[in-house]
CSV table of C-alpha atoms in Angstrom, one decimal:
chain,number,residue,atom,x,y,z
A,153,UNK,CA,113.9,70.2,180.7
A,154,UNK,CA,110.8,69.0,179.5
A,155,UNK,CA,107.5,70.3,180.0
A,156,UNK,CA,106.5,67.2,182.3
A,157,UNK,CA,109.3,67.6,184.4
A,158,UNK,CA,108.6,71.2,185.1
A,159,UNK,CA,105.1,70.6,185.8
A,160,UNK,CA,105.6,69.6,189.1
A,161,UNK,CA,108.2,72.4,189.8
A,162,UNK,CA,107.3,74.8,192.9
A,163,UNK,CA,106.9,79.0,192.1
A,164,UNK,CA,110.5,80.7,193.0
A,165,UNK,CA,110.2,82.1,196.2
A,166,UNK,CA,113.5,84.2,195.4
A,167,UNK,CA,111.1,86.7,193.3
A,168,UNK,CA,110.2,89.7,194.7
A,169,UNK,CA,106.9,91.0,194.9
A,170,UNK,CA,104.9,89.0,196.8
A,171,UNK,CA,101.5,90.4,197.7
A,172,UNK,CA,101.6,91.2,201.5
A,173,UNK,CA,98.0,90.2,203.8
A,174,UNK,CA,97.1,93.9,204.4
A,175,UNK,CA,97.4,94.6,200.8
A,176,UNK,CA,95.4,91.6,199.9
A,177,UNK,CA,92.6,92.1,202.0
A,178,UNK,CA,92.2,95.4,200.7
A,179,UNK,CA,92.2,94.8,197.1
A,180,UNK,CA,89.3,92.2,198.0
A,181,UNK,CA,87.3,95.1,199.6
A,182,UNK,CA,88.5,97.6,196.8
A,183,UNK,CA,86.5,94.6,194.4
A,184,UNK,CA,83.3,94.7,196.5
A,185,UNK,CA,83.1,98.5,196.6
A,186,UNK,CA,83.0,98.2,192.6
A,187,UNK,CA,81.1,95.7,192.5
A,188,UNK,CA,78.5,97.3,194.7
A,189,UNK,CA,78.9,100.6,192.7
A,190,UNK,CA,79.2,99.3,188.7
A,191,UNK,CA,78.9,101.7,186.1
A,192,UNK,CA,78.8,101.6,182.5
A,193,UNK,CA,81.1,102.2,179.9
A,194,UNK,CA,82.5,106.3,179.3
A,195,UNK,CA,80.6,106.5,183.0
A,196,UNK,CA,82.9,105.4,185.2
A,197,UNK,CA,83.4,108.2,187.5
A,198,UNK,CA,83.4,107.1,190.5
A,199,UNK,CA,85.7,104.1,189.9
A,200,UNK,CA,88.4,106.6,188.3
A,201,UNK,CA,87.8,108.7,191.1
A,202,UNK,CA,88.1,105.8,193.6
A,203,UNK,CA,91.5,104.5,191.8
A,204,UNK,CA,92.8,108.1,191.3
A,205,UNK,CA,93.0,108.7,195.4
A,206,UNK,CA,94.7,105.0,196.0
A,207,UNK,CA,97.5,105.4,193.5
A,208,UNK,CA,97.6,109.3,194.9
A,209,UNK,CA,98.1,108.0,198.3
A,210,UNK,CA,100.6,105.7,197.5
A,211,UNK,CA,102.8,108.6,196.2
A,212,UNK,CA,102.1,108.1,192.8
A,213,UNK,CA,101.0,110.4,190.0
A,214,UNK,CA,97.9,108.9,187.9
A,215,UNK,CA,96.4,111.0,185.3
A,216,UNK,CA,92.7,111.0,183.7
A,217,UNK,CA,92.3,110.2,180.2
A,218,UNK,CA,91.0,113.4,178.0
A,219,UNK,CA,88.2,111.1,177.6
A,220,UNK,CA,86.9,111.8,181.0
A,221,UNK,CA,86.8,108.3,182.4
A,222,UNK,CA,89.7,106.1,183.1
A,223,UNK,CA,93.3,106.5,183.5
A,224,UNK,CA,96.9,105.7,183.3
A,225,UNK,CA,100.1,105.8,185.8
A,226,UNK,CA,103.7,105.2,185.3
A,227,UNK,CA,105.8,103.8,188.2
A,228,UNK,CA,109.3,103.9,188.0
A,229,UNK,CA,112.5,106.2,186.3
A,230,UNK,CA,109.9,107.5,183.3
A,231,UNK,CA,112.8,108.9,180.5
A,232,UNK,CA,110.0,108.5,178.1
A,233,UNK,CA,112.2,107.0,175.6
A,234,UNK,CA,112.6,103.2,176.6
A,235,UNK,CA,109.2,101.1,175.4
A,236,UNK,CA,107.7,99.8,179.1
A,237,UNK,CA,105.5,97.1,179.9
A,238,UNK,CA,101.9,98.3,179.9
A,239,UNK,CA,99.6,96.3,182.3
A,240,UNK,CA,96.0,96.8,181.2
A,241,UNK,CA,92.8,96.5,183.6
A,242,UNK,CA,89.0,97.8,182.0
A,243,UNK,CA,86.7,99.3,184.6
A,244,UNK,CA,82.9,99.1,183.0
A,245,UNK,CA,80.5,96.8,184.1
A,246,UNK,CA,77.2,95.7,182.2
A,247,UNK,CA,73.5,96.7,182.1
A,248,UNK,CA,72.0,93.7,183.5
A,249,UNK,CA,70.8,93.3,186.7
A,250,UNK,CA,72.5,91.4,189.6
A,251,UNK,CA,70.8,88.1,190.3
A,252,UNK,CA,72.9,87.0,193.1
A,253,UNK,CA,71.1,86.0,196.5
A,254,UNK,CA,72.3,86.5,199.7
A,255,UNK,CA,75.4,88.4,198.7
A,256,UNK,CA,77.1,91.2,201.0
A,257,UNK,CA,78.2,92.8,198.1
A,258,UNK,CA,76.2,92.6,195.1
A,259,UNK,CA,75.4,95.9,193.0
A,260,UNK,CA,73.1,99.0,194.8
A,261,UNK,CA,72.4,99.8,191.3
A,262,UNK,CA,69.4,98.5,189.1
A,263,UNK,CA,70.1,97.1,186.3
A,264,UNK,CA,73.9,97.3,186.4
A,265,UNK,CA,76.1,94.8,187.9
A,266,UNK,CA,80.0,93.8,187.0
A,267,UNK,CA,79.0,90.3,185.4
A,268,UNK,CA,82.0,90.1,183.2
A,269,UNK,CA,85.0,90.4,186.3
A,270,UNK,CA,86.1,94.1,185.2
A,271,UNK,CA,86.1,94.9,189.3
A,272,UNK,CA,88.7,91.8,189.2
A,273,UNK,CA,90.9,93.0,186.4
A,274,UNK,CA,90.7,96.2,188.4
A,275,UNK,CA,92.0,94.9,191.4
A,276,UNK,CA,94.8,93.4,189.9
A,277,UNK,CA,96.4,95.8,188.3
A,278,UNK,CA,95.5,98.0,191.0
A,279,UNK,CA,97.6,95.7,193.1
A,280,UNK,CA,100.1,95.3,190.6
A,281,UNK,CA,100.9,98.4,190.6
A,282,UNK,CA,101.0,99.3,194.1
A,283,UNK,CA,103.5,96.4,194.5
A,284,UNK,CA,105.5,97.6,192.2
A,285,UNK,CA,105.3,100.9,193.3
A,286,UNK,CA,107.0,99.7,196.7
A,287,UNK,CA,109.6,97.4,194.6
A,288,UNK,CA,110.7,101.0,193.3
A,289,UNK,CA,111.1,102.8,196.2
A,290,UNK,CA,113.4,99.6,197.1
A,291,UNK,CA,115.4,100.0,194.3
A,292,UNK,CA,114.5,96.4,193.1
A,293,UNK,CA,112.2,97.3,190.1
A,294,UNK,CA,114.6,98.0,186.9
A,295,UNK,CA,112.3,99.1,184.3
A,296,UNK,CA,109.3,101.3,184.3
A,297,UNK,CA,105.5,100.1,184.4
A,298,UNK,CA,102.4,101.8,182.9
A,299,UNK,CA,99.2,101.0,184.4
A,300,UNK,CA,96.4,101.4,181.9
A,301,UNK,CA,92.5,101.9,183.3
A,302,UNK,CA,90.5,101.5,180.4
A,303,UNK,CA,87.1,102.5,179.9
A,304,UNK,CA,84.3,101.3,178.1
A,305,UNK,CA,85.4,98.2,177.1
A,306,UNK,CA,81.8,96.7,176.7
A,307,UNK,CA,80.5,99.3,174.0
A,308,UNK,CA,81.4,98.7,170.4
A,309,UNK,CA,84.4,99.4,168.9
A,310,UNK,CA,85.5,98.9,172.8
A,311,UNK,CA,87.1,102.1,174.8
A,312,UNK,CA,90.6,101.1,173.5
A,313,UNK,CA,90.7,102.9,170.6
A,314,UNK,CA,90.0,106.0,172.5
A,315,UNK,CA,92.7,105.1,175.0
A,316,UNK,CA,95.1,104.8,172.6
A,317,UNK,CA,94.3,108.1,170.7
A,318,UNK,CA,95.0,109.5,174.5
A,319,UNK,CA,98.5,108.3,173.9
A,320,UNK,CA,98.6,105.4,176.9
A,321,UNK,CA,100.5,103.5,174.0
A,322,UNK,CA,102.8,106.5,173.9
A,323,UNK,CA,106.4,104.6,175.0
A,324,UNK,CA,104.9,100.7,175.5
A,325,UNK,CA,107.2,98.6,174.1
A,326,UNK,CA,104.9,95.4,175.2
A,327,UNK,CA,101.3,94.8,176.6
A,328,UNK,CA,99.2,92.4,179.1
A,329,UNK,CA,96.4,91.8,180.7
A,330,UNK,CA,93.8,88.9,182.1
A,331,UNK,CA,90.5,88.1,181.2
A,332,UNK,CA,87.9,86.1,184.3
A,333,UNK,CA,87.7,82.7,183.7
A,334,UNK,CA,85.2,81.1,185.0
A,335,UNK,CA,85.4,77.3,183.9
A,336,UNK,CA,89.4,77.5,185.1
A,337,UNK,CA,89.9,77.3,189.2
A,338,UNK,CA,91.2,79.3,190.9
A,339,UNK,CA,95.1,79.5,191.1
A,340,UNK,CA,95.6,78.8,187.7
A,341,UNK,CA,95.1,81.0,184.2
A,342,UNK,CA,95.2,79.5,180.7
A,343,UNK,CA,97.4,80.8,178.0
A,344,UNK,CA,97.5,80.2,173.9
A,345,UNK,CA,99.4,81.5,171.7
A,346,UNK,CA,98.0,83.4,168.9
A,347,UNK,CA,94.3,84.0,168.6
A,348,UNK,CA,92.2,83.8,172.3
A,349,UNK,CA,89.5,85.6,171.6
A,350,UNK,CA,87.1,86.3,168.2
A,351,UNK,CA,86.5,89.2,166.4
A,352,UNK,CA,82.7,91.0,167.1
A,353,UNK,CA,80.6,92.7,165.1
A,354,UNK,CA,76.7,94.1,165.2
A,355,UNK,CA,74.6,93.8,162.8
A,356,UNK,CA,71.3,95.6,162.4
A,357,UNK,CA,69.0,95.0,159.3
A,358,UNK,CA,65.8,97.0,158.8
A,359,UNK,CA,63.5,94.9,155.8
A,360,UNK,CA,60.9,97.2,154.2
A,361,UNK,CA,57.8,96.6,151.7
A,362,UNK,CA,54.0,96.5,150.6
A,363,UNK,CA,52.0,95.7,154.0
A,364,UNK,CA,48.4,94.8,153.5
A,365,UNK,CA,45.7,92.2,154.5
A,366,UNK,CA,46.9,88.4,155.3
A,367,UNK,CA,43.7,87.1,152.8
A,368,UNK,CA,46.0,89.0,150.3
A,369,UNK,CA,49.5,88.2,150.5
A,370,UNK,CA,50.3,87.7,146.6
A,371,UNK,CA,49.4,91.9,146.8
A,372,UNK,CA,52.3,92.4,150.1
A,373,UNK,CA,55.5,92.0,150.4
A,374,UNK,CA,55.5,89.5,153.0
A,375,UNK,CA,58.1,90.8,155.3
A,376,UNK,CA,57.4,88.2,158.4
A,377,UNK,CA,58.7,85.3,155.8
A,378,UNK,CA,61.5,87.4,154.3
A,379,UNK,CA,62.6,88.5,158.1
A,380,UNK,CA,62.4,84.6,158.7
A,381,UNK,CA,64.3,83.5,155.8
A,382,UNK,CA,67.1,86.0,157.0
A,383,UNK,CA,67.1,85.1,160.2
A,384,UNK,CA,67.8,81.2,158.4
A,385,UNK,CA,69.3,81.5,155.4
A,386,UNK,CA,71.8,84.0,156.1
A,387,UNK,CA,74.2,82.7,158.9
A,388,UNK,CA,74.7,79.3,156.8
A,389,UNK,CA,75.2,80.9,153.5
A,390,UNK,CA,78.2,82.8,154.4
A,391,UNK,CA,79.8,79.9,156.3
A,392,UNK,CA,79.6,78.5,153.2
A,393,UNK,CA,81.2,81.2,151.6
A,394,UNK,CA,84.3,81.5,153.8
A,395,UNK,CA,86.9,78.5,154.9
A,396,UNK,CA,85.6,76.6,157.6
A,397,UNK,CA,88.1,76.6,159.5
A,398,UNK,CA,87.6,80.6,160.2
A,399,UNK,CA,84.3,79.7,162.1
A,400,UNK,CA,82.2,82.7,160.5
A,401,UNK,CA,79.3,83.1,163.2
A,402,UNK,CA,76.0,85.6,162.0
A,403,UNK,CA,74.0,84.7,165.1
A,404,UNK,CA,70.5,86.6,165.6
A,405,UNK,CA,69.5,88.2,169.0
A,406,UNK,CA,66.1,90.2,168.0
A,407,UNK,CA,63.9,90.2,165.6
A,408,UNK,CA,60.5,92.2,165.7
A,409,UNK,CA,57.7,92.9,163.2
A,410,UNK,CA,54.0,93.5,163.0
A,411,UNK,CA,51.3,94.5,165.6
A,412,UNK,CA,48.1,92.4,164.3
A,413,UNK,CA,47.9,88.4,162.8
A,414,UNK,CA,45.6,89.5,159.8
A,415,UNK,CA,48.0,92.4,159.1
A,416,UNK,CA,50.9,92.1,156.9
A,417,UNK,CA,53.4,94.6,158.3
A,418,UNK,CA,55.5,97.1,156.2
A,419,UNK,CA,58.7,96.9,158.4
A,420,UNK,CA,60.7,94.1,160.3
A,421,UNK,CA,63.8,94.9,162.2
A,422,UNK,CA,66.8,92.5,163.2
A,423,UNK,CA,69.6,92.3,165.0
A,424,UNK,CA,72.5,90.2,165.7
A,425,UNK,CA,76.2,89.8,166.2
A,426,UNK,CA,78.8,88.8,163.6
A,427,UNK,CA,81.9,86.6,164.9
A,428,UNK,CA,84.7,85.1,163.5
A,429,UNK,CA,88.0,83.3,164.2
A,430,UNK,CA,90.6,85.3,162.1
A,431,UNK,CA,91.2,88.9,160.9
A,432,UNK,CA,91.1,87.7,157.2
A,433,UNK,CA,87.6,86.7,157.2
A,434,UNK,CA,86.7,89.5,159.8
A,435,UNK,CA,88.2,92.6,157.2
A,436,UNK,CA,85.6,90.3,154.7
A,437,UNK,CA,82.5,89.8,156.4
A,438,UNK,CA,81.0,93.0,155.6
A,439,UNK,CA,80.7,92.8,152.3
A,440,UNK,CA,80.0,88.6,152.3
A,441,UNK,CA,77.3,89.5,155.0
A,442,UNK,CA,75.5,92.5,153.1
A,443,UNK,CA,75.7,90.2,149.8
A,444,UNK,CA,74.0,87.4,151.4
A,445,UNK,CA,70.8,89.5,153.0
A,446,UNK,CA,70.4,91.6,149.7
A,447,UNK,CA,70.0,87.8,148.2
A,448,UNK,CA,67.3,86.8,150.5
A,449,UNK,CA,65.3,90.0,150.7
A,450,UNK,CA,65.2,90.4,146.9
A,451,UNK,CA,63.5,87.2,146.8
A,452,UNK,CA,60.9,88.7,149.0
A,453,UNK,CA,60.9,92.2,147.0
A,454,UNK,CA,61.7,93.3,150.4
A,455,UNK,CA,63.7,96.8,150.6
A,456,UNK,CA,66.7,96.0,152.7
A,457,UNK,CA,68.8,99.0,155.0
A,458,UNK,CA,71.8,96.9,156.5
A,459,UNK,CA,74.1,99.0,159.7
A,460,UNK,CA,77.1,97.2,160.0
A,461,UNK,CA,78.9,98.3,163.0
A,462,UNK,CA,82.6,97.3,163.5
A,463,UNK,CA,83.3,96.3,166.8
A,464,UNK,CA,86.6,94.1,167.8
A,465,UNK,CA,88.9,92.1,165.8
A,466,UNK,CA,90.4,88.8,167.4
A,467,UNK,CA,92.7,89.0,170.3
A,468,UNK,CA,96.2,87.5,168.9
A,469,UNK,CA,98.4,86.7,171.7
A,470,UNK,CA,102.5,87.3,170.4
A,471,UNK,CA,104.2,84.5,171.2
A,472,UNK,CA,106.9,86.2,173.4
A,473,UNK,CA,104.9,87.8,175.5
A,474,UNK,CA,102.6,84.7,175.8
A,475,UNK,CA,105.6,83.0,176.9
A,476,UNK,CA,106.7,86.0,179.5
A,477,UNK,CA,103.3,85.1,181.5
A,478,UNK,CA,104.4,81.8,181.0
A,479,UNK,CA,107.3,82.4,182.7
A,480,UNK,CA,105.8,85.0,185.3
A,481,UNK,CA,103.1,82.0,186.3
A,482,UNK,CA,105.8,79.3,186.6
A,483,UNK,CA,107.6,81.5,188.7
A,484,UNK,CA,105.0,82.0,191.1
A,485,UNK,CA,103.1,79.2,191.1
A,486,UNK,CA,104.7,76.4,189.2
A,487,UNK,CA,104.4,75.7,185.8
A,488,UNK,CA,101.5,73.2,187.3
A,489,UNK,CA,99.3,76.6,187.6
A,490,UNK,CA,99.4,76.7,184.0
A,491,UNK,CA,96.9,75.3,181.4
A,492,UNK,CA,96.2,75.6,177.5
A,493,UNK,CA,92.9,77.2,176.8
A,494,UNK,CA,91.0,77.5,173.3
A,495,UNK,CA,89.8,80.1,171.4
A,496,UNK,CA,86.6,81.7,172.4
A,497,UNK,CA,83.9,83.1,170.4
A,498,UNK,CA,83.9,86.1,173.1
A,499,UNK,CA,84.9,89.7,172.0
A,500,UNK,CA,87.7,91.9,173.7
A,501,UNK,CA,89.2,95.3,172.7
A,502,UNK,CA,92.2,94.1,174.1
A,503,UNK,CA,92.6,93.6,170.6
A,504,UNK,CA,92.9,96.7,169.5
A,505,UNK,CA,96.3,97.4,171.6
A,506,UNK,CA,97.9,94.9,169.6
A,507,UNK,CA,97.4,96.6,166.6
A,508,UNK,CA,100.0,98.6,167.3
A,509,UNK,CA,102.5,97.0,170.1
A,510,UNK,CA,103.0,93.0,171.0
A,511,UNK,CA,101.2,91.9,174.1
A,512,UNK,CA,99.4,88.9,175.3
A,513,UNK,CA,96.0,88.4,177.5
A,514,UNK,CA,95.8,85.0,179.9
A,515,UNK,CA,92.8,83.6,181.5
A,516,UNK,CA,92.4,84.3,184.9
A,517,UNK,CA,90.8,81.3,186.9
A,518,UNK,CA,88.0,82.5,188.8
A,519,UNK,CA,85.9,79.4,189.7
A,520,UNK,CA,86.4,77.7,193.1
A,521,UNK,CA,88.2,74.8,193.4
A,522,UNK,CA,85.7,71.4,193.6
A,523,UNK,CA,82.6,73.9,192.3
A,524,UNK,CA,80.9,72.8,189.4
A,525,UNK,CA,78.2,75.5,189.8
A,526,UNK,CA,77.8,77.5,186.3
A,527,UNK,CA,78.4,81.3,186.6
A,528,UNK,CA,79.2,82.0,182.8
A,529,UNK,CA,80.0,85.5,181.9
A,530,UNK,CA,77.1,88.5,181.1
A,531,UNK,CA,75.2,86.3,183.8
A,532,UNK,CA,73.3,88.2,186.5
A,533,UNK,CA,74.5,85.7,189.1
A,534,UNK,CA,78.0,85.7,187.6
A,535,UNK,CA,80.4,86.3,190.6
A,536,UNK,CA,84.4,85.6,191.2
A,537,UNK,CA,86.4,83.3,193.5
A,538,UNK,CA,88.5,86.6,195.0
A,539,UNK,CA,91.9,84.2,195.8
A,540,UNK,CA,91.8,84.9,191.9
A,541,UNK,CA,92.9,88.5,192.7
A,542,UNK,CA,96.1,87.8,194.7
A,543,UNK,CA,96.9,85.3,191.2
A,544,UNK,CA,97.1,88.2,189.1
A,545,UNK,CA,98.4,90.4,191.4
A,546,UNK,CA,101.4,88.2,191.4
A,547,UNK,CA,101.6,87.2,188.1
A,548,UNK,CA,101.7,90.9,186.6
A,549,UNK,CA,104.3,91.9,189.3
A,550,UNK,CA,106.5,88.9,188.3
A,551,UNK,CA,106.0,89.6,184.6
A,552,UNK,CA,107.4,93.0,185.2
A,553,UNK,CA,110.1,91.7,186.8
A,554,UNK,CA,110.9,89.1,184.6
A,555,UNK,CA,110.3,91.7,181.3
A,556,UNK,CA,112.5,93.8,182.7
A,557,UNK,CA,115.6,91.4,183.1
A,558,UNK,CA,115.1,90.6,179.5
């Protein structure tokens, strides 16, 4: 059947697992707690506490990572030798304040708010996993699940790395999870196969040299135009140094120096974020992005100190699991729910997991349906349509279903 012809094909209302009113009101109320109580990443102790007691009340058996923050539970006949489905959720919010007016629920904490949808992503696997928890005392849930509370996600390299050196990878066979969308409605999520996401980087460059009076510059090292001419010259001479088609990004985010106008300064500090489209160019940009600030500062006789601080590579969906939440959605929803999405220049340590097994991330849409009102991401006023929560909810439960008939 083709794609057309499916597109207009309702969800399967055979599937188990649907997400019952009671439960769905209190995931939405489990959101707004978090989202009135955000906390930042490796300091999440009050969300792992608050998700700790709900999967201990639903007779489960959740355990704390050895990093202190976040968690994991199994659900289901754990033998620890067949690989699982891993659903993963992160739990950290951001350090910026909430903006949002007239809001019930918007963060008690200054400077902190959950502008990036982690209280969603919580939610849902949350109620994922409480589902499925139920589906297993049924006797209709074949395989074993693993939820995975991640910390930390926000702070470079991401908290995944730590997760994993927990062992939550320990026996996952395959990995998912959902990122907020917020220029998708509502009822629907966008997959692609391979890359979704960019690889991340930070960059912090320190130029030193010679200060002195501005009647004299010939006797300074003029560090204000050598900091400028970085700040230029560098992003477009190492996109000219890479294929184009790898979209090699060195975009600037501060850049301070001096303290008087008739003062040349001896030290200018910058900072910025390095992004790129594929893990070729990303395991190369160090070295093409030192080479090309050591050109421009030596021009300057300007003393260069360059931190390069890894942070994410790209997320690269596998194309079997992309087409599992394919299948999971279409189940649910129809395959109309469904919609290709492009890469995005965003970071997410999602990545990381698939390193080492398969897996696959879908956009979750989170904007209302007919509301053109912007609320990007790492926005203060960012907030979620919370129908969005009941979507994921059912498309993790049906891709554990559906994972484990295959």
């Amino acid at each position: 059947m083709s794609r057309d012809s499916e597109a207009d094909l309702p969800g399967d209302p055979q599937l188990p697992g649907a997400l019952p009113e009671a439960l769905r009101a209190e995931l939405v109320a489990f959101r707004r707690d978090l989202h009135m109580h955000p906390e930042l990443g490796n300091q999440e102790f009050r969300t792992t506490a608050a998700l700790k007691a709900r999967l201990e009340r639903a007779g489960l058996k959740p355990r704390v990572l050895a990093i202190g923050t976040g968690l994991i539970c199994d659900i289901g006949d754990w033998d620890g030798v067949q690989p699982v489905l891993a659903l993963r959720a992160d739990i950290d919010a951001l350090p910026i304040p909430d903006t949002k007016a007239d809001c019930a629920y918007r963060s008690t904490v200054p400077d902190r708010a959950h502008a990036c949808g982690h209280d969603v992503h919580t939610a849902v696997v949350l109620g994922a996993g409480l589902v499925l928890a139920e589906l297993h005392r049924e006797g209709l849930l074949p395989r074993p699940v693993r939820l995975i509370f991640q910390p930390a996600e926000e702070v470079l390299p991401g908290g995944a790395p730590d997760a994993i050196e927990s062992g939550v990878l320990d026996g996952v066979g395959r990995i998912i999870g959902v990122h907020c969308d917020p220029k998708v409605d509502a009822g629907r999520i966008g997959l692609r196969h391979g890359a979704i996401t960019s690889a991340c980087d930070r960059l912090e460059v320190s130029l030193d040299g010679a200060g002195g009076h501005t009647a004299r510059p010939h006797l300074t090292t003029d560090l204000v135009t050598a900091a400028a001419r970085v700040v230029t010259d560098v992003p477009s001479l190492v996109a000219r140094r890479v294929d184009a088609r790898s979209g090699l990004a060195v975009t600037w985010g501060r850049i301070e120096s001096g303290h008087a106008c008739n003062v040349v300064p001896q030290h200018a500090e910058l900072s910025g974020t390095v992004r790129c489209l594929d893990l070729d160019t990303w395991r190369a940009a160090p070295d093409l992005v030192h080479a090309a600030i050591d050109e421009i500062a030596n021009l300057y006789r300007a003393k260069s100190e360059i931190n390069y601080i890894r942070g994410v590579p790209p997320v690269v969906n596998d194309a079997a699991v992309t087409e599992l939440l394919r299948d999971a959605m279409t189940a649910r929803r129809g395959a109309h729910s469904i919609e290709d999405t492009e890469q995005s220049l965003g970071g997410e340590d999602f990545s990381w997991y698939l390193q080492h097994v398969p897996g696959a991330m879908a956009r979750l849409g989170v904007r209302t349906p007919g509301d053109r009102t912007t609320r990007d991401l790492h926005r203060g006023d960012f907030d979620a349509d919370e129908s969005a929560i009941t979507v994921g909810v059912e498309l993790f439960t049906a891709a554990a279903l559906l994972d484990a008939e295959a």
